[in-house]
C-alpha positions as MATLAB code, in Angstrom:
seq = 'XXXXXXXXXXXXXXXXXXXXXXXXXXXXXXXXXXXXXXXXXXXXXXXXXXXXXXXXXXXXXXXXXXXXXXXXXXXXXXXXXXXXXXXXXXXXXXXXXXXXXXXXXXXXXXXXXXXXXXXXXXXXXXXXXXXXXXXXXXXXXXXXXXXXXXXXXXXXXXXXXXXXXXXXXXXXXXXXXXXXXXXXXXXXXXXXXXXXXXXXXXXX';
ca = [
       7.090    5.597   14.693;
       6.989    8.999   16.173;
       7.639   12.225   14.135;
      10.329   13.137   15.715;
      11.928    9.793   15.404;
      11.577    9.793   11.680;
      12.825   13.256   11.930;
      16.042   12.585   13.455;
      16.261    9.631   10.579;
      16.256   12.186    7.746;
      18.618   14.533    9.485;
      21.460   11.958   10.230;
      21.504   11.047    6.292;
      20.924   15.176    5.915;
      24.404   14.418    8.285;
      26.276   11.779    6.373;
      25.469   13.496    2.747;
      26.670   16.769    3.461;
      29.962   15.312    4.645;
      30.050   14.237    0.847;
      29.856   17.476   -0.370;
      26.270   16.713   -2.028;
      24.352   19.776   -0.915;
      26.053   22.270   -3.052;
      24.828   26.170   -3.128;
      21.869   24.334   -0.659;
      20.890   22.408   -3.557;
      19.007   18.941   -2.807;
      16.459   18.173   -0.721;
      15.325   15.221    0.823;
      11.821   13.580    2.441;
      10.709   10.745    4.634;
       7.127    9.478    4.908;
       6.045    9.889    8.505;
       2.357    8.478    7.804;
       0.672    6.847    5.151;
      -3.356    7.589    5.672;
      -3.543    9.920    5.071;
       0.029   10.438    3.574;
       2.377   13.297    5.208;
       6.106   13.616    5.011;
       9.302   15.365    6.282;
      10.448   17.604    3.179;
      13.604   19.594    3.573;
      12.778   23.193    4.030;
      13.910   25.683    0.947;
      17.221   27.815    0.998;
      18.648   26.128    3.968;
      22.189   25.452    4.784;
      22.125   21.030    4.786;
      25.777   21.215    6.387;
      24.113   22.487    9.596;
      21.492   20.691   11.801;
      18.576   23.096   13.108;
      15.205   22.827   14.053;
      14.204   24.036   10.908;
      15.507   21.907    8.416;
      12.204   19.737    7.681;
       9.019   20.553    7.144;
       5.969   18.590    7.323;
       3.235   17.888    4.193;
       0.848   16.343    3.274;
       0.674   14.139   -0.532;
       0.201   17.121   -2.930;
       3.435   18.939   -0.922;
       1.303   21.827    1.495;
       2.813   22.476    4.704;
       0.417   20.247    7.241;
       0.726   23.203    9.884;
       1.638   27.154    9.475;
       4.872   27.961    8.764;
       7.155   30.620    7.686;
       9.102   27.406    5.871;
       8.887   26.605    2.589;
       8.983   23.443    0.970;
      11.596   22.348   -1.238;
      11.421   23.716   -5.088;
      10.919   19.757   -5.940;
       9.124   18.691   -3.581;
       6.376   17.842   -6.366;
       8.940   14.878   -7.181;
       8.665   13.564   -4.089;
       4.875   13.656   -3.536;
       4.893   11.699   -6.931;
       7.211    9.151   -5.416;
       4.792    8.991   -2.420;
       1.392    8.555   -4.114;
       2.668    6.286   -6.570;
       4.690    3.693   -4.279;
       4.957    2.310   -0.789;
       8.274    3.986   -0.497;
       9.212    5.657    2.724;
      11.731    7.560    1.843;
      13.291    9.572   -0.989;
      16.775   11.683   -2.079;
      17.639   13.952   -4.300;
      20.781   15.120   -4.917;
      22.877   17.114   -7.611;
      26.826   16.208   -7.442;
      29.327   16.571  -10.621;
      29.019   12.939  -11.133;
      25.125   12.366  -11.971;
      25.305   15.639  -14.107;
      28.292   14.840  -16.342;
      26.564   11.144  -16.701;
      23.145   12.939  -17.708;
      24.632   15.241  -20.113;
      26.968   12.084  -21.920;
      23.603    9.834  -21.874;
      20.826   12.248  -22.101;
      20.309   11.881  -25.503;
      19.879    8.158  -25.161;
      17.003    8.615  -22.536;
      18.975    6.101  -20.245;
      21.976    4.745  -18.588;
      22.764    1.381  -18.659;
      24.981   -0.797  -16.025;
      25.650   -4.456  -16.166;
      28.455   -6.959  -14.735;
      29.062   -4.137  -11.791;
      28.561   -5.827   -8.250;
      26.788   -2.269   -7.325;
      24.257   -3.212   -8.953;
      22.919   -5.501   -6.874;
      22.205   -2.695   -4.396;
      18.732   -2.768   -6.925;
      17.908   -6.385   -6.167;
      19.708   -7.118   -9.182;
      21.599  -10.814   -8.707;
      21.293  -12.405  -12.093;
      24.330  -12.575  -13.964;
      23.313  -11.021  -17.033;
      21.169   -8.197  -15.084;
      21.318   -5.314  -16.495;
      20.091   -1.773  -14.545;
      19.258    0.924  -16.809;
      18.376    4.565  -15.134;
      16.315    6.531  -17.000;
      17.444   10.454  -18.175;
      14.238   12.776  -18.421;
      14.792   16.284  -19.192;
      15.042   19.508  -16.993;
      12.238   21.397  -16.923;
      12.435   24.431  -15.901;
       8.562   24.455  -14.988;
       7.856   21.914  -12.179;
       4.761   20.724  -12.346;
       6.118   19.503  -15.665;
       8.765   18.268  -14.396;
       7.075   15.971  -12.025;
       4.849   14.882  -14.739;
       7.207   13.371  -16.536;
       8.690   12.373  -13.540;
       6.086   10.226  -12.299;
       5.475    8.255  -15.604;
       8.948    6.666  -14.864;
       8.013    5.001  -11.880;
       7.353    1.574  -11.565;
       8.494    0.079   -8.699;
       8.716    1.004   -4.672;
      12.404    1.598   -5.019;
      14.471    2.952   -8.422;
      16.152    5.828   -9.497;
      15.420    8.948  -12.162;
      18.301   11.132  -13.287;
      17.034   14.331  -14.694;
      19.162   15.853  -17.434;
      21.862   18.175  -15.597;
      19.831   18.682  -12.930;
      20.329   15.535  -10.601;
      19.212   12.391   -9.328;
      16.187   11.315   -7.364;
      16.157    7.516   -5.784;
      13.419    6.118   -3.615;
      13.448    3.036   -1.182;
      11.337    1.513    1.149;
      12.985    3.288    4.046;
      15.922    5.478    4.766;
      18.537    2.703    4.641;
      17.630    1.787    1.327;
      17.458    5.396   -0.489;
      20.995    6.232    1.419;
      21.869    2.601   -0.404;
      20.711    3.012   -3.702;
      21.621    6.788   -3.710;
      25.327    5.460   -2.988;
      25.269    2.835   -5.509;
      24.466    5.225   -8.260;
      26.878    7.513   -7.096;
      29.792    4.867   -7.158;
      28.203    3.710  -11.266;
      28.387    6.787  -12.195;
      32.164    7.525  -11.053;
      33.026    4.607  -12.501;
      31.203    4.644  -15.841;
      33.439    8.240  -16.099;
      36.607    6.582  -15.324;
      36.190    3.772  -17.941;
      34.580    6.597  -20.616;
      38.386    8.665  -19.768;
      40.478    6.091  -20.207;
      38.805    4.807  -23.620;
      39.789    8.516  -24.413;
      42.906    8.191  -24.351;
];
């Protein structure tokens, strides 16, 4: 697939998150793989408005997150979590968003290093269909130093698609193309309003 097909991919989920409200203060970024050998991707650019399209809302990069061509651009601040994503998987594509939700559910679980769903239908969004499945997310914590951050990061993943909430920061999910990250990114979403409905009510 062409570049510029992939890049009107990323930008109509850039699209359909921002209606969410998602972006926040331009936080979030996002990233689709556009080759694999060598490995380059479309990283949101830094600072940037995600409610508006341009022409200068990606960026392309290679697997350690440099800009392939010059640019006055800059990569995301996280981009490192993607590249870890990318050289660890055969995912394709990858989100990363910070809403009130995911942080609220990081800060009540955080301690516990995880968050754990089962008997939800969402969850089968994962691949999940066993009855007594159980999906458990794994909380790391924020570092404030990147590199760090994407260390720790990449030791969670596993899989070509999952999820990593970091501690009230956000939440990064990866699939095996844009429809399945703009899945699984919804599907956590949804948990975690519910898991803060039922945790409200059994306050009162």
């Amino acid at each position: 697939m062409t570049l510029q097909y992939k890049w009107e991919e990323l930008a109509d989920i850039k699209d359909e998150l921002a209606t969410r409200d998602w972006f926040m203060g331009t936080s979030g970024n996002l990233a689709i793989k556009v080759q694999y050998d060598p490995i380059e991707f479309l990283v949101t650019a830094s600072g940037k408005d995600k409610k508006k399209r341009t022409s200068e809302d990606f960026l392309l990069v290679d697997v350690d997150g440099k800009a392939v061509e010059s640019t006055h651009l800059t990569p995301s601040a996280e981009t490192l979590l993607h590249c870890a994503i990318y050289k660890k998987t055969n995912a394709g594509c990858s989100l990363h968003v910070h809403t009130v939700h995911n942080n609220v559910i990081s800060e009540l679980y955080g301690d516990q290093g995880l968050v754990s769903f089962q008997g939800i239908e969402l969850i089968k969004a994962f691949g999940m269909w066993e009855e007594d499945a159980i999906l458990s997310i794994p909380i790391i914590p924020n570092h404030a130093h990147i590199p760090k951050l994407a260390e720790e990061f990449a030791s969670y993943i596993s899989a070509d698609k999952g999820a990593i909430l970091i501690r009230n920061h956000g939440i990064t999910v990866w699939g095996k193309d844009g429809f399945e990250a703009k899945k699984l990114l919804e599907a956590c979403e949804f948990l975690f309003q519910y898991q803060l409905a039922l945790h409200q009510i059994n306050l009162k």
